[in-house]
Amino acid sequence: MQNNQDASHNNTVFVDFEPIGRRGPCPRDATLMECARLLGVGLAAVCGGNGTCGRCKVIPATAAAVSEPTSAEIAILSASDTTRGVRLACQCRVVADCLVTVPPDSLSTPQRTQVEGLEVIAGTDPQVVTRQVTVWPPSLHDVEGDADRVLKALEGDKPLAIDVEASRALPSVLRECEWTVQAAIRGDEVVQVSRPFTSTLGLAVDLGTTKIAAYLVDLVSGRVLAADGRMNPQIRYGEDVVSRMTHVLTSPEGARELAESVVGALNELVHDLTTEVDRSPQSIVEAVIVGNTAMHHLLLSLPIESLSRAPYVPALSRAMDVKARELGLSIAPGGYVHVLPNIAGFVGGDHVAALLAINSAESARRTLIIDIGTNTEVCLISDGHRTSASCASGPAFEGGHIRDGMRAAAGAIEHVEIRGDEVHLQTIDDAEPVGLCGSGILDTLAELHRNGIVDKMGRLSKTHPGVETTDRGKEYVLVPSASRGGKPSIGMTQGDVRQLQLAKAAIETGIQVLLANAGISAEDLDCVIVAGAFGSYIDLESAMEIGMLPTLPLERFKQVGNAAGAGAKLALSSLSRRAEAVAIARDTGYLELATDPGFMTRFVDNTYIVPFGATGGD
Amino acid sequence: MQNNQDASHNNTVFVDFEPIGRRGPCPRDATLMECARLLGVGLAAVCGGNGTCGRCKVIPATAAAVSEPTSAEIAILSASDTTRGVRLACQCRVVADCLVTVPPDSLSTPQRTQVEGLEVIAGTDPQVVTRQVTVWPPSLHDVEGDADRVLKALEGDKPLAIDVEASRALPSVLRECEWTVQAAIRGDEVVQVSRPFTSTLGLAVDLGTTKIAAYLVDLVSGRVLAADGRMNPQIRYGEDVVSRMTHVLTSPEGARELAESVVGALNELVHDLTTEVDRSPQSIVEAVIVGNTAMHHLLLSLPIESLSRAPYVPALSRAMDVKARELGLSIAPGGYVHVLPNIAGFVGGDHVAALLAINSAESARRTLIIDIGTNTEVCLISDGHRTSASCASGPAFEGGHIRDGMRAAAGAIEHVEIRGDEVHLQTIDDAEPVGLCGSGILDTLAELHRNGIVDKMGRLSKTHPGVETTDRGKEYVLVPSASRGGKPSIGMTQGDVRQLQLAKAAIETGIQVLLANAGISAEDLDCVIVAGAFGSYIDLESAMEIGMLPTLPLERFKQVGNAAGAGAKLALSSLSRRAEAVAIARDTGYLELATDPGFMTRFVDNTYIVPFGATGGD
């Protein structure tokens, strides 16, 4: 929880709504519903705040920071709610600084999570295949075991094994289906026995530090049947991977908490996706999960001691197959989770998946691939060689560590234009503005620079009429307090600009070191592919304005959306794509930026807000 | 629990000590220690019954059947004891009929459980092999994952996978052992990474309905390092497999209870065996478990609906490999349990294991193999063909359903000779006689028959001075009440004789049907192998006297002890033996006795106590 030390001195407390990422001072003794309205968090409130509809459930992290439950809450909340610390926002008053978790169902408007991405063609060689089989029923003269009967009918030259959970379910399925069943076979193992001619489903997951995107796929056709996304609930343990790893290293239950929280979210996604297409979670016989190396380790409960300090060595990089039940994932009991390989400590399976998806789509000679996030992975393909690096860009472009930053939800300012004294804003769903999401943050900085309100050193003008100095510091005001009915203004502070300078410098430096390493210049690039949730919404000219991306003709850029998710889908429905992912991970060189002798000098130079490659002294 | 309805009328209650199998009437309000003494159960009592040593822990099944805990008990019993219902026998008084579980540690003399058996030569091709490997430590210029580094060093042409639990442990082992470690490899999977040059252990288990025998084996040398046995705690859910299966079918938690109770006993054995050789349970990287089909299903939590009714079809017969952690077995987290294949519903992996062990030891042309137990498996090898059958002999020869029957523990009468009016007894450990174990039961019946005290119809003589008629019915008295200080006499009742007639008829009929099926007579047998715990202690002439075994020259018999355990050890230390077990299960014909048209006539004839094959009318 990001705390505001000034807040506790007076009748103000600091409230942090997660995972939506809205936080700020609120009046002591206000209801959490009032705090949510003040901070622009759209909570569901069908009954108008009477405590009767039960829609505005939230979970305050500290019971002592809020009032005692009211009789309305006691009447409406279940025992299970109470155990989990659930409260009704319209009833619960805040008396001290507090982190409040908002379950997805309590939001009036769902958050935007990136599930769209590259359209890719599925393979016809899935890991799990199905076969229909009919066997004779047993008799006193034929007492062969149920599973043996089915396996013998399926076996060719190669013996088959059967998963123990599948063998537990088999006898009743065999009898219910009158001795004709479908077997789902993975390699030499029968992982599920079900009604004949049931389409088997797969699950592809892009497990991001901030967002989780999940796709339900028909394994035969490769068609995506449903897609959904939600915030990674691990956010409550820290916004970035470093703070989550610190939690694991300092709390005895940390590893379990982080694994359980992400698996809980995956199980909710599985439930929602399968409900949407009227199927059961057990219809999913295979899952592919891609994530950065930290997400990968936290999911698999691998030790993260070595990953969390130099030289940042993973416990395991290669691709892995684990029974879903070993991870607590509620799909078919015999099903597997396949986890794509990592390349290095900060270049994970999600990057491999993105390269896999782009590999299938692209073949330009010199290609730069950038996946902007809390960690930004950059890959340069040049003369047949592929080299990747990781830039510690931080969460600023995802709204983290930015005063009015928020995630992409209704009311987030996503585009900004400044013309003289006029500020033009575009918000998600055209709702009343409540904060700035990533693309809005980038636009604001670019517009401030274009209009001379921020200089190349990143200093906010002291004289521009749009810049105000209040008890909250110096800020450029986008939405004044007056036009928000007295709520605090929305703007960009001097501190925000500093965070963004560091973020863009990290990305710019990463790209430069890769280019220098390959002996080419930015102008030599035939194609720049911008992947990822943030990257697909940004204004490329804004990114060029501040020097985050090379200044190149717009037609050389491609914004491909969630390429990691597309890669996960490919690996789900095609064995040869999995092999390709292994080859990509093996053949992609990793460049550790910290080992580049010029890294620090470049980085410092790049904090200047000037075009890509230009130096501040110019 | 076997209840005595007369007992509750007066100041007598019926107490049943399990798993030792001693039961009988006791004075109401006696301490359980007094009841144990009365029934000949040797409970540990270091402090002399003051409630201070805490050695006489027992678990009454019904709290209401015993007195409230005394202050001595409250002082000495732990919270965990109290949760499990543990009481001190010297303090706890019995007020109603009660089943009392006696943990092994509370017995003054350990029970005899059969761990000795065929000496067999271990193979040199174990399933799990070890390799030593040294890798370079990582640096900023070499950030390959820990597991990847080890796997790459181990891999030849074939890629290796690593168990997820092994990969969780690997990073710390690698650093503690300064980059030189030992990998335990099973097929294409690394199942454990440990200190270099650590001998890896295996566990072979003969999981019997009544007894569990376990062997700790060095996987490299094949040497047995330690052996131990204990009663199968599932006994509290029923003495025979049918009542245990009934419990599963009628109780929602039944399957879990039975699986957990047997796994609990296995984990205790693992603990005791590894402690004995100063190693940890995690040193065991592979286990082989053999059991009858019901034990097999209950261990693996396979459904037993079909197994429990005609035509008695297993859910699964073929050999299976399951991660030990999936069964809750506390060995190396990445280790496997290999379960030998079953042949049919009542001919399980223990029989296959016995055939495997005997196969290696025997090559006589016509061999009969008998493993006497609650189910007696009989196998006839004739002219290269192997056919097995299962006889429902019941628990009488293991002391079940016999008034003074008990398991083989101190004080059990194991041999009996009757010379006129003189009765010569031999008890285990030469202790005061407290009951009859299997071999003593068989001897008694044979001696009663030899001496004309029981006729061929099984009727106890009314005129013989040794036969008394009391309120407990007609019995031949072996140890009169007078010589037991007033405790009830020990003897064989008319009811006991009836049970034994049924048991021997079942075995004799099974052998006859197999012989008839092969077109040979008993005299044609070159070799009769008597396997199993009971079979290794019995007097063969007694068995011939009552017609349970064919009348043949003694030199044609072999008593081989626990052949199933020997087979489990072979399968543990040799892959080719496992393949042989699969071939045995596949190639052994199963003869369902109930389908033989003459079965019932033969069975009724065979209840006569006459030599094998003779008819009662002779």
Coordinates of C-alpha atoms in Angstrom, one line a residue, chain B residues 242-493:
Chain B
V242 CA -15.8 -57.6 1.7
S243 CA -16.6 -55.7 4.9
R244 CA -14.1 -53.0 4.0
M245 CA -15.6 -52.6 0.6
T246 CA -19.0 -52.4 2.2
H247 CA -17.8 -49.6 4.4
V248 CA -16.6 -47.7 1.3
L249 CA -19.9 -48.2 -0.4
T250 CA -22.0 -47.2 2.5
S251 CA -20.0 -44.4 4.1
P252 CA -19.4 -41.1 2.2
E253 CA -16.0 -40.8 3.8
G254 CA -15.2 -44.5 3.6
A255 CA -12.8 -44.5 0.6
R256 CA -10.8 -41.7 2.1
E257 CA -10.7 -43.2 5.6
L258 CA -9.4 -46.6 4.2
A259 CA -6.8 -45.0 2.0
E260 CA -5.6 -42.6 4.7
S261 CA -5.4 -45.4 7.3
V262 CA -3.3 -47.6 5.2
V263 CA -1.1 -44.7 4.0
G264 CA -0.7 -43.7 7.6
A265 CA 0.7 -47.2 8.5
L266 CA 3.0 -47.1 5.4
N267 CA 4.3 -43.7 6.5
E268 CA 5.0 -45.1 10.0
L269 CA 6.8 -48.0 8.5
V270 CA 8.9 -45.6 6.3
H271 CA 9.7 -43.6 9.4
D272 CA 10.7 -46.7 11.4
L273 CA 12.7 -48.3 8.7
T274 CA 14.7 -45.2 7.7
T275 CA 15.3 -44.3 11.3
E276 CA 16.7 -47.8 11.9
V277 CA 19.4 -47.2 9.2
D278 CA 19.8 -43.5 10.1
R279 CA 18.4 -42.1 6.9
S280 CA 15.5 -39.9 6.1
P281 CA 12.3 -40.9 4.4
Q282 CA 13.3 -38.7 1.5
S283 CA 16.1 -41.1 0.7
I284 CA 13.5 -43.4 -0.7
V285 CA 13.1 -42.6 -4.4
E286 CA 10.9 -45.5 -5.5
A287 CA 8.3 -47.8 -3.9
V288 CA 6.8 -51.0 -5.1
I289 CA 3.5 -52.0 -3.5
V290 CA 1.8 -55.3 -4.1
G291 CA -1.6 -56.3 -2.7
N292 CA -4.7 -58.1 -3.5
T293 CA -7.1 -56.4 -5.9
A294 CA -9.2 -54.9 -3.1
M295 CA -6.1 -53.6 -1.2
H296 CA -4.8 -52.2 -4.5
H297 CA -8.1 -50.4 -5.2
L298 CA -8.4 -49.0 -1.7
L299 CA -4.8 -47.7 -1.8
L300 CA -5.3 -46.0 -5.2
S301 CA -8.8 -44.8 -4.3
L302 CA -10.2 -46.6 -7.3
P303 CA -13.9 -47.2 -7.4
I304 CA -14.9 -50.6 -6.0
E305 CA -18.5 -50.8 -7.1
S306 CA -17.8 -53.4 -9.9
L307 CA -15.2 -55.2 -7.8
S308 CA -17.6 -55.8 -5.0
R309 CA -20.3 -57.7 -7.0
A310 CA -20.4 -60.3 -9.7
P311 CA -18.6 -60.6 -12.0
Y312 CA -16.0 -58.8 -9.7
V313 CA -14.4 -56.6 -12.3
P314 CA -11.4 -54.4 -11.3
A315 CA -11.5 -50.7 -12.2
L316 CA -7.8 -51.2 -13.3
S317 CA -5.6 -54.3 -13.5
R318 CA -2.5 -53.2 -15.3
A319 CA 0.6 -52.0 -13.6
M320 CA 0.6 -48.4 -12.6
D321 CA 3.0 -45.7 -11.7
V322 CA 1.8 -42.9 -9.5
K323 CA 3.7 -40.0 -7.8
A324 CA 4.1 -41.0 -4.2
R325 CA 2.8 -37.6 -3.1
E326 CA -0.4 -38.2 -4.9
L327 CA -1.1 -41.0 -2.5
G328 CA 0.3 -39.1 0.5
L329 CA 3.2 -41.4 0.9
S330 CA 6.1 -39.5 2.6
I331 CA 9.1 -40.5 0.5
A332 CA 11.1 -38.4 -1.9
P333 CA 8.7 -35.8 -3.2
G334 CA 9.5 -36.6 -6.8
G335 CA 9.4 -40.4 -6.2
Y336 CA 7.0 -42.9 -7.7
V337 CA 4.9 -45.8 -6.4
H338 CA 4.9 -48.7 -8.8
V339 CA 1.9 -51.0 -8.3
L340 CA 2.1 -54.5 -9.7
P341 CA -0.7 -55.6 -12.1
N342 CA -3.7 -57.6 -10.9
I343 CA -4.9 -60.7 -12.7
A344 CA -8.6 -60.6 -11.6
G345 CA -11.0 -59.3 -9.0
F346 CA -9.7 -61.8 -6.4
V347 CA -6.3 -62.5 -7.8
G348 CA -4.1 -59.4 -7.2
G349 CA -0.7 -58.0 -7.6
D350 CA 0.5 -59.9 -4.4
H351 CA -0.2 -63.2 -6.2
V352 CA 1.7 -61.9 -9.3
A353 CA 4.6 -60.9 -7.0
A354 CA 4.6 -64.4 -5.4
L355 CA 4.6 -66.0 -8.9
L356 CA 7.4 -63.7 -9.9
A357 CA 9.5 -64.7 -6.9
I358 CA 8.8 -68.4 -7.3
N359 CA 9.3 -68.2 -11.1
S360 CA 12.9 -67.1 -10.4
A361 CA 13.3 -69.9 -7.9
E362 CA 11.4 -72.8 -9.4
S363 CA 11.2 -74.7 -12.6
A364 CA 9.5 -77.9 -11.7
R365 CA 7.2 -79.3 -14.4
R366 CA 4.0 -79.4 -12.5
T367 CA 3.8 -77.0 -9.6
L368 CA 1.0 -76.0 -7.3
I369 CA 1.4 -72.7 -5.5
I370 CA -0.9 -71.9 -2.6
D371 CA -0.9 -68.6 -0.7
I372 CA -3.3 -69.2 2.2
G373 CA -5.0 -66.2 3.7
T374 CA -8.4 -64.7 4.0
N375 CA -8.5 -65.2 0.3
T376 CA -6.4 -68.1 -0.7
E377 CA -4.9 -67.8 -4.2
V378 CA -4.0 -71.1 -5.9
C379 CA -2.0 -71.3 -9.0
L380 CA -1.3 -74.4 -11.1
I381 CA 1.7 -74.5 -13.4
S382 CA 1.2 -77.5 -15.7
D383 CA 2.9 -78.1 -19.1
G384 CA 3.9 -74.5 -19.4
H385 CA 0.5 -73.1 -18.7
R386 CA -0.2 -71.1 -15.6
T387 CA -3.8 -70.9 -14.2
S388 CA -4.9 -69.2 -11.0
A389 CA -8.0 -69.2 -8.9
S390 CA -9.2 -67.6 -5.8
C391 CA -10.8 -69.5 -2.9
A392 CA -12.9 -67.6 -0.4
S393 CA -11.4 -69.4 2.6
G394 CA -12.3 -66.7 5.1
P395 CA -10.3 -65.4 8.1
A396 CA -10.6 -68.6 10.2
F397 CA -6.9 -69.7 9.6
E398 CA -5.9 -66.2 10.6
G399 CA -7.8 -66.5 13.9
G400 CA -10.9 -64.6 12.7
H401 CA -14.3 -65.9 13.6
I402 CA -12.7 -68.4 16.0
R403 CA -13.7 -67.9 19.6
D404 CA -10.2 -68.0 21.0
G405 CA -8.5 -67.0 17.8
M406 CA -5.8 -64.4 17.8
R407 CA -3.0 -63.2 15.7
A408 CA 0.6 -64.4 16.1
A409 CA 1.7 -62.5 19.2
A410 CA 3.2 -63.6 22.5
G411 CA 1.1 -66.2 24.2
A412 CA -0.6 -67.4 21.1
I413 CA -0.7 -71.2 21.0
E414 CA 1.1 -72.1 17.7
H415 CA 1.5 -75.9 18.0
V416 CA -0.8 -78.5 19.7
E417 CA -0.3 -82.2 20.3
I418 CA -3.0 -84.3 21.9
R419 CA -1.9 -87.7 23.4
G420 CA -4.8 -89.4 25.1
D421 CA -5.8 -87.0 27.9
E422 CA -2.6 -85.1 27.7
V423 CA -2.5 -81.8 25.7
H424 CA 0.9 -80.4 24.8
L425 CA 1.0 -76.8 23.8
Q426 CA 3.7 -74.5 22.4
T427 CA 3.2 -70.8 22.6
I428 CA 4.9 -67.9 21.0
D429 CA 7.8 -66.7 23.2
D430 CA 6.8 -69.5 25.6
A431 CA 4.4 -67.1 27.3
E432 CA 1.3 -68.0 29.2
P433 CA -1.3 -69.1 26.7
V434 CA -3.8 -66.5 25.8
G435 CA -5.4 -67.8 22.5
L436 CA -4.8 -69.7 19.3
C437 CA -3.1 -68.4 16.2
G438 CA -3.5 -70.0 12.8
S439 CA -1.0 -72.8 13.0
G440 CA -2.4 -73.7 16.4
I441 CA -5.9 -73.7 15.2
L442 CA -5.0 -76.1 12.3
D443 CA -3.0 -78.4 14.7
T444 CA -5.9 -78.5 17.1
L445 CA -8.4 -79.5 14.4
A446 CA -6.0 -82.1 13.0
E447 CA -5.3 -83.5 16.5
L448 CA -8.9 -83.7 17.4
H449 CA -9.6 -85.6 14.2
R450 CA -6.6 -87.9 14.7
N451 CA -7.7 -88.7 18.2
G452 CA -11.3 -89.3 17.2
I453 CA -12.6 -86.4 19.2
V454 CA -14.0 -84.8 16.0
D455 CA -15.6 -87.1 13.5
K456 CA -15.5 -86.7 9.7
M457 CA -18.7 -84.8 9.9
G458 CA -17.0 -82.3 12.2
R459 CA -19.0 -83.2 15.3
L460 CA -17.2 -82.9 18.6
S461 CA -17.5 -86.0 20.7
K462 CA -20.1 -85.9 23.4
T463 CA -18.3 -88.5 25.5
H464 CA -14.7 -87.5 25.4
P465 CA -13.5 -86.2 28.8
G466 CA -11.8 -83.2 27.1
V467 CA -15.0 -82.0 25.7
E468 CA -17.1 -79.8 28.0
T469 CA -20.4 -78.1 27.7
T470 CA -20.7 -74.8 29.4
D471 CA -22.8 -71.7 29.0
R472 CA -20.4 -70.8 26.2
G473 CA -21.4 -74.0 24.3
K474 CA -19.6 -77.3 23.6
E475 CA -15.9 -77.0 23.4
Y476 CA -12.7 -79.1 23.5
V477 CA -10.7 -77.5 26.3
L478 CA -7.0 -76.9 25.7
V479 CA -6.3 -74.8 28.7
P480 CA -8.9 -75.1 31.5
S481 CA -10.2 -72.1 33.3
A482 CA -8.7 -73.5 36.6
S483 CA -5.2 -73.4 35.3
R484 CA -5.7 -69.8 34.1
G485 CA -6.5 -68.4 37.6
G486 CA -10.2 -68.4 36.8
K487 CA -10.0 -66.7 33.4
P488 CA -12.2 -68.4 30.8
S489 CA -10.8 -71.6 29.3
I490 CA -9.1 -71.7 26.0
G491 CA -10.4 -74.3 23.6
M492 CA -12.0 -75.1 20.3
T493 CA -15.8 -74.9 20.1

